[in-house]
Coordinates of C-alpha atoms in Angstrom, one line a residue:
X23 CA 101.6 92.8 100.4
X24 CA 104.9 92.0 102.1
X25 CA 104.9 92.0 105.8
X26 CA 108.5 91.0 106.4
X27 CA 111.4 91.7 104.7
X28 CA 114.4 89.6 105.2
X29 CA 117.7 91.1 103.3
X30 CA 121.3 90.1 103.5
X31 CA 121.0 88.6 107.4
X32 CA 124.5 87.2 108.4
X33 CA 124.8 85.7 111.7
X34 CA 128.2 84.5 112.8
X35 CA 129.7 82.6 115.9
X36 CA 133.3 82.8 115.9
X37 CA 134.6 81.1 112.7
X38 CA 131.3 79.5 112.0
X39 CA 128.6 81.3 109.5
X40 CA 125.1 80.1 110.6
X41 CA 123.4 82.5 108.8
X42 CA 124.9 83.7 105.3
X43 CA 123.1 86.6 103.4
X44 CA 120.0 85.1 103.5
X45 CA 116.7 87.3 102.0
X46 CA 113.5 86.5 101.7
X47 CA 109.6 88.3 101.6
X48 CA 106.6 86.8 103.6
X49 CA 103.7 88.2 102.3
X50 CA 100.5 88.8 104.4
X51 CA 97.7 86.5 104.7
X52 CA 100.2 83.7 103.9
X53 CA 102.0 80.3 105.5
X54 CA 105.7 80.0 104.6
X55 CA 107.9 77.4 105.7
X56 CA 111.6 77.6 106.3
X57 CA 113.4 74.2 105.9
X58 CA 116.6 72.4 105.6
X59 CA 118.8 69.8 107.1
X60 CA 119.9 69.9 110.9
X61 CA 122.6 72.9 111.1
X62 CA 121.0 74.5 108.1
X63 CA 120.5 77.9 110.2
X64 CA 117.0 77.6 110.6
X65 CA 116.7 78.3 114.7
X66 CA 119.4 81.0 114.1
X67 CA 117.4 82.6 111.7
X68 CA 114.4 83.0 113.7
X69 CA 116.8 84.3 116.7
X70 CA 118.0 87.0 114.5
X71 CA 114.0 87.9 113.4
X72 CA 113.2 88.3 117.1
X73 CA 115.9 90.0 119.0
X74 CA 117.4 86.7 120.6
X75 CA 120.3 87.2 118.4
X76 CA 121.9 90.2 116.7
X77 CA 123.2 89.7 113.2
X78 CA 126.5 90.8 111.9
X79 CA 124.4 92.2 108.7
X80 CA 121.5 92.7 107.0
X81 CA 117.8 94.1 107.6
X82 CA 114.9 92.8 109.1
X83 CA 111.6 94.7 108.5
X84 CA 108.2 94.0 109.6
X85 CA 105.4 96.0 108.5
X86 CA 107.9 98.6 107.6
X87 CA 109.8 98.5 111.1
X88 CA 113.0 97.7 111.2
X89 CA 113.7 94.6 113.8
X90 CA 117.6 94.4 113.9
X91 CA 118.3 95.9 117.3
X92 CA 115.7 95.7 118.8
X93 CA 114.8 93.5 122.2
X94 CA 112.5 90.4 122.4
X95 CA 109.9 92.2 124.3
X96 CA 110.1 94.9 121.8
X97 CA 109.3 93.0 118.6
X98 CA 106.5 91.1 120.5
X99 CA 104.9 94.7 121.1
X100 CA 105.3 95.3 117.3
X101 CA 103.1 92.4 116.5
X102 CA 105.9 89.4 116.1
X103 CA 105.7 86.4 118.4
X104 CA 107.1 83.2 118.2
X105 CA 107.7 79.6 119.9
X106 CA 110.6 77.7 120.6
X107 CA 112.2 74.5 119.8
X108 CA 112.8 73.9 123.2
X109 CA 109.2 74.5 124.8
X110 CA 109.3 77.3 127.4
X111 CA 106.6 77.2 129.8
X112 CA 105.9 77.6 132.9
X113 CA 105.9 74.6 135.0
X114 CA 103.8 75.5 138.0
X115 CA 101.3 77.0 135.9
X116 CA 98.2 75.6 134.3
X117 CA 97.6 75.6 130.4
X118 CA 95.3 78.4 130.6
X119 CA 97.4 80.3 133.1
X120 CA 100.6 80.1 130.6
X121 CA 98.5 81.5 128.2
X122 CA 97.1 84.3 130.2
X123 CA 101.1 85.3 130.5
X124 CA 100.8 86.1 126.7
X125 CA 97.7 88.4 127.2
X126 CA 100.0 90.9 129.4
X127 CA 101.8 92.4 126.4
X128 CA 99.0 94.4 126.0
X129 CA 97.5 94.9 129.5
X130 CA 97.5 98.3 130.9
X131 CA 97.8 97.5 134.5
X132 CA 100.5 98.2 136.8
X133 CA 102.5 95.9 139.4
X134 CA 100.6 98.1 142.2
X135 CA 96.9 97.2 140.5
X136 CA 97.6 93.7 140.5
X137 CA 99.2 93.4 144.3
X138 CA 96.2 95.4 145.6
X139 CA 93.6 93.5 143.7
X140 CA 92.1 96.9 142.3
X141 CA 88.7 96.5 139.9
X142 CA 90.6 97.1 137.0
X143 CA 92.9 94.2 137.6
X144 CA 90.3 91.9 138.2
X145 CA 88.6 93.0 134.5
X146 CA 91.9 92.2 133.3
X147 CA 92.4 89.0 134.8
X148 CA 88.9 87.6 133.7
X149 CA 89.2 89.1 130.0
X150 CA 92.8 87.0 130.0
X151 CA 91.1 84.0 131.2
X152 CA 88.3 84.0 128.5
X153 CA 91.1 84.6 125.8
X154 CA 93.1 82.2 127.1
X155 CA 90.2 79.5 126.9
X156 CA 89.5 80.7 123.2
X157 CA 92.8 80.2 122.0
X158 CA 92.8 76.9 123.6
X159 CA 90.0 76.2 121.5
X160 CA 91.1 77.4 118.6
X161 CA 94.3 74.9 118.9
X162 CA 92.2 72.2 119.7
X163 CA 93.1 71.4 123.2
X164 CA 90.6 72.9 125.6
X165 CA 90.5 69.6 127.5
X166 CA 94.0 70.5 129.0
X167 CA 93.2 73.8 130.4
X168 CA 93.1 73.4 133.9
X169 CA 96.7 70.8 133.7
X170 CA 99.6 72.1 135.2
X171 CA 102.3 72.3 132.4
X172 CA 104.7 69.8 133.9
X173 CA 101.9 67.1 133.6
X174 CA 101.1 68.1 130.0
X175 CA 102.5 65.7 126.9
X176 CA 105.4 66.9 124.8
X177 CA 103.2 67.7 121.7
X178 CA 100.6 69.4 124.0
X179 CA 103.6 71.6 125.8
X180 CA 104.2 73.0 121.8
X181 CA 100.4 73.8 121.2
X182 CA 100.0 75.8 124.9
X183 CA 102.9 77.6 123.6
X184 CA 101.4 78.5 120.3
X185 CA 98.1 79.8 122.1
X186 CA 100.3 81.9 124.3
X187 CA 102.2 83.2 121.2
X188 CA 98.8 84.0 119.8
X189 CA 97.6 85.6 122.9
X190 CA 100.1 88.4 122.5
X191 CA 97.8 89.3 119.2
X192 CA 100.8 89.0 116.8
X193 CA 100.2 89.8 113.3
X194 CA 103.4 87.5 112.4
X195 CA 103.5 84.4 114.1
X196 CA 107.2 82.3 114.2
X197 CA 106.7 78.5 115.0
X198 CA 109.9 76.8 115.6
X199 CA 109.0 72.7 115.2
X200 CA 105.2 72.9 116.2
X201 CA 105.0 69.2 115.1
X202 CA 107.4 67.5 116.9
X203 CA 106.2 64.9 119.6
X204 CA 102.8 65.1 117.7
X205 CA 101.3 62.0 116.5
X206 CA 99.9 61.6 113.0
X207 CA 96.5 62.4 113.8
X208 CA 97.4 65.4 116.0
X209 CA 99.8 66.9 113.0
X210 CA 96.6 66.4 110.9
X211 CA 94.8 68.5 113.4
X212 CA 97.7 70.9 113.4
X213 CA 97.5 71.7 109.6
X214 CA 93.7 72.9 110.0
X215 CA 94.7 74.8 112.9
X216 CA 97.4 76.8 111.2
X217 CA 94.9 77.4 108.4
X218 CA 92.1 78.7 111.0
X219 CA 95.1 80.9 112.7
X220 CA 95.8 82.6 108.6
X221 CA 92.3 82.8 108.0
X222 CA 91.8 84.9 111.3
X223 CA 94.5 87.4 110.0
X224 CA 98.0 86.0 111.5
X225 CA 100.9 85.3 109.0
X226 CA 102.6 82.6 109.9
X227 CA 106.2 81.5 109.3
X228 CA 107.2 77.8 110.1
X229 CA 110.4 76.0 110.8
X230 CA 109.7 72.2 110.4
X231 CA 111.1 68.8 109.6
X232 CA 108.1 67.1 109.2
X233 CA 107.9 67.1 105.5
X234 CA 104.2 66.1 105.0
X235 CA 102.8 69.0 107.2
X236 CA 105.0 71.6 105.7
X237 CA 103.8 70.2 101.8
X238 CA 100.4 70.5 102.7
X239 CA 100.4 73.5 104.7
X240 CA 102.7 75.9 102.9
X241 CA 101.8 78.8 100.6
X242 CA 105.6 79.0 99.9
X243 CA 108.9 77.6 101.0
X244 CA 112.4 78.5 101.6
X245 CA 115.1 76.0 101.8
X246 CA 118.5 76.8 103.5
X247 CA 121.6 74.6 103.6
X248 CA 124.9 75.4 105.6
X249 CA 123.4 79.1 106.2
X250 CA 122.5 79.9 102.9
X251 CA 119.1 79.9 100.7
X252 CA 119.5 77.5 97.9
X253 CA 115.8 77.6 96.9
X254 CA 112.2 79.5 97.3
X255 CA 108.9 78.5 95.9
X256 CA 105.6 76.8 96.2
X257 CA 106.0 73.3 97.7
X258 CA 105.7 71.5 94.2
X259 CA 108.6 73.4 92.8
X260 CA 110.5 72.6 95.7
X261 CA 109.9 69.4 95.7
X262 CA 111.4 68.9 92.4
X263 CA 114.5 71.3 92.8
X264 CA 117.9 69.6 92.4
X265 CA 119.8 71.5 94.7
X266 CA 117.0 70.7 97.3
X267 CA 117.4 66.9 97.0
X268 CA 121.2 67.3 96.9
X269 CA 121.0 68.9 100.4
X270 CA 118.6 66.2 102.1
X271 CA 120.2 63.2 100.6
X272 CA 123.5 64.4 100.2
X273 CA 124.4 63.9 96.4
X274 CA 125.5 66.7 94.2
X275 CA 123.0 68.4 92.3
X276 CA 124.1 66.8 88.7
X277 CA 123.5 63.5 90.1
X278 CA 120.3 64.2 92.0

């Protein structure tokens, strides 16, 4: 069943069309990759899906609910979470505390309860701490649990951000360059982590430049070039597509 439906989404910045009438579906329980050369419009597309940019045209529906026009927090409450190309952690907080921030999306306590340390607030803090530990174990970085974010290596920061996104209990997780800064061994573990996340009931869309990871983990791939979708399909088909080869190698498709 299609969880995410993207239809004719177009986003312009002045005279530049960053995303040009892009359409595709993401089916529940799958991992879908969005790839393309630098400047292809991948991160801009993510921004239009999550309320950070409003497209000039098109529709984005998650489980039948329109996302265009909603604020980022509203998309989180609907069940869509994301990470960013440039990590956005609270440097003064530990890895676990950063993940606990994600838990707040579904907490019931108000400001007064938190300030007065009422029993209900204390229970939610304990539950959030336990959930943060569970998610950091799921991601495979539990040894960094009590490390301040400013002391975390760049690759680990990305994984903490992924755990924080999962703490919002999404149905759909959008990951922007999750393998950037990871070693080959860490990238291999990331593949297994993404499979565990998918098997746990979360549908994943990933923007990524690491083609080894993309080809190994993806059920389907969408390829963008200069804002337009030029190919879509399973990894084996994408590898052989002349338009994709041309986009990456800078050749005409006939020559490719």
